[in-house]
Amino acid sequence: MRFNFLEIKREKDRNVFLLLALLILSYTVGLFLISYAVLLVVRLATGGEITFAEASAWAYSVVFKSPVRFHLLGWGIGIGLVSWLIAGFSLGRVVKMFHAYPPDPQDRYHKQFVNIIEEVKLASGIHKIDPVILPDSDINAFTCQDFSGRIVIGATEGALARLNRQELEAVIGHEMGHVMSGDVVTTTMFSAVMSVYAFLKAVGWVLMRGTRISVGARRGSRSSSSGPSLMFVIGLVVFLLSALWSLINSLLILLISRQREYRADALAIKIVRDPVSLARALIKIKDNYKSTKLITDQSVGALFISNPFTKEEEKDSLWEELFSTHPPLSKRIGIICNVAGVSVEELRRRVLEEQKTEARRRTSIGLLFLDEDDKTAEATRWLVFRDGTWQGPFGVSEMIEMNLSPTTFVRPEGSDVYFLIQDNAELFSQLFRPRDLEESRSEVGKGADDRYEGLCPRCRTSLKKADYEGVMIWACPECFGCIVDKSQLKRILLRQEVGFSDEIEQWGDRLLAIKDKGMKIIKPEPSFICPICGERKACPSCKVLSRMFKRPFALDYPVEVDVCGLCGRIWFDKYELEVLQYMFEKRVKETGKSPEEIWNNMSGVPVRWA
Amino acid sequence: MGLVGTILLVVLLIVALGLIVGYNTLVTLRNRAKNAWAQIDVQLKRRHDLIPNLVEVAKKYIQHERETLEAVIKARSQAVSVNADDFQERVRAENFLTQTLRSLFAVVERYPNLKADAQMMKLHEELVSTENKIAFARQFYNDEVTLYNTKTELFPYNIVAGMFNFTKLPLFEAGEEDRKEVRVQF
Ligand SMILES: [Zn+2]
Ligand SMILES: [Zn+2]
Ligand SMILES: [Zn+2]
């Protein structure tokens, strides 16, 4: 039977709604049950010659019949709401936890990601979204939302590097699906429910422990009455019941979480209208899955398109499924392929074949020099309504310096359709960037400085902007040397656009064959002044600091490069970057490890200075 | 004032209130549709601005099949010069431009050097994105217009619409190739 995405969405909507109602019910019933049990124990212990049935009837009448039930209900809901508010994500915290940074506008892959977010904004009608990028080399994406309604959608560098445009768009559509159905808000609700029961569990534990210790302390002074104390029993009951109930709640939560994944897949198809690309993206995620350890907080797992905590191989057993936030990828792929009317095997075969033939590779050299003026960046110029007249036209960068308010009228040059800046999501996000995201840029992804004008240390010609694997770097048009910083280098190594000539492959193989893996003592060999930070410093003593040293890139990668002693940027002569990239990819392929691991090992083996 | 007078006053009040609410609803819906149109207009404008750069870069590499380049240039100048008030004519010109652009992209695929040109890669990405935005914004605009148009036909809005001259807004119909509901491609 063929499904239709609307049918899937409707079915999942119903499931999620019912399960949420069930979760709220289970939350309150649990609280009542625990109070009932505590009262029962107290009554049995203090009531003297009372039968179990009588004690039970009394506890029942107190909890469910007297005004106590309203108190219980009120406190239960109140505590739930308070912990919901506490559990609410602060975007700053999440962004920091993932080491996320805003997209580098000079980076071609990042620009594409920003464009896709803009497209999906138009398709969904939701405007308040900020794109962020995670440094992770895994293929993954996530979304997060705080109570103010601000939304962040993030993708990993790995996703940007290894998914094609349509696949990435489908993945972002999935995240958008979560946003549209309010899933991020319910995720915080889940952690609130869980934290209330975790608190009760802790209370029970403390009661048990506390009385045991006091019983032990008392034992020396006078002979204690045999049998456990009342406090210990109450603690035990509270502990056991809340442990049982948090297990039931967490199973319910996981069930809801899995239903929401199906629904987000259906919504992705509704938004992007491209089920095949979504299936292809999930196939790539499934086939390339290597657990990386960058993301460590378990509670955020449900925010990702595929669970970042799955063990090496996903097992399709019922037991595994019961305890996971996401349905098995193979199941999701099957449903999506069904919607699209294509066979899973056929699609997988095509994806694998494409990866093997490396369809995206090109054969020309890596460095592509850019024209002086970038014609795309400010293609559209705007007229701005200020002081009662239309002024301009201005480019976006000029408008940023004008400090306009979001309620200013603008219109594109040559058009008479005008609107408020805040009504155009794209222009709005170009002019007004959230500050906490801007701040995290200072750490990573600084990229090459736009206005920099330096000289090639080898031939003293002016360095020019060049595109290498979509990253904007400074390079020499004469000798094809280039200077790269660490965060740029990681992006370059993850991407697979540049092809390698036979010479480069031979060169790389020769270097890989060098077996000397021991710690090597290297005498620093000063070479030249760093063309980025050296030229800028006027005082001569700083120039000494920003001297570059000739050294092998790393012990396992003995490509001879020059590294700046001050800013750490690396100078690659012609083809050296290609050779390093070839060696990196070959290591990934041969060892079967994740690129993240290879990268960490690579930068973690420094050469000790003499 | 008798009973009849009171009833008349109440009825009058209700009618006046209904008129105000109906009027406001229609104005809101019409503004939303107009805002949705502004989204499309921005993207169409951006496409007009990007195409000359695209042609300039493509010229350097494309030796044969120059007629596709010329078709794009012609389609663009048509779309730019069309009378902005003639909605249907404008939609037709823009759809034609979409078509010629698509065939130009197909030609670009056959020139690996052009595809690997840094400037071309940027322009290609921007144009693909603009095309997608036009498609999504069109969807959004059509939804808003349909909502508004149906409202003007429903009672009691049709009375308000007749009184205050709320005319129906035209839909932005897609070109032949975009009609398919769900894009299925390998
Ligand atoms: Zn998801
Ligand atoms: Zn040089
Ligand atoms: Zn330096």
Short mmCIF file of C-alpha atoms and ligand atoms in Angstrom, two decimals, chain A residues 456 458-459 461 476 478-479, ligand 2:
data_model
loop_
_atom_site.label_atom_id
_atom_site.label_comp_id
_atom_site.label_asym_id
_atom_site.label_seq_id
_atom_site.Cartn_x
_atom_site.Cartn_y
_atom_site.Cartn_z
CA CYS A 456 53.41 36.37 -0.76
CA ARG A 458 57.99 33.60 -1.51
CA CYS A 459 57.60 35.94 -4.45
CA THR A 461 53.34 39.59 -5.07
CA CYS A 476 49.45 33.71 -4.26
CA GLU A 478 52.16 33.37 -8.97
CA CYS A 479 53.41 30.41 -6.93
ZN ZN C 2 54.02 33.49 -4.43
#
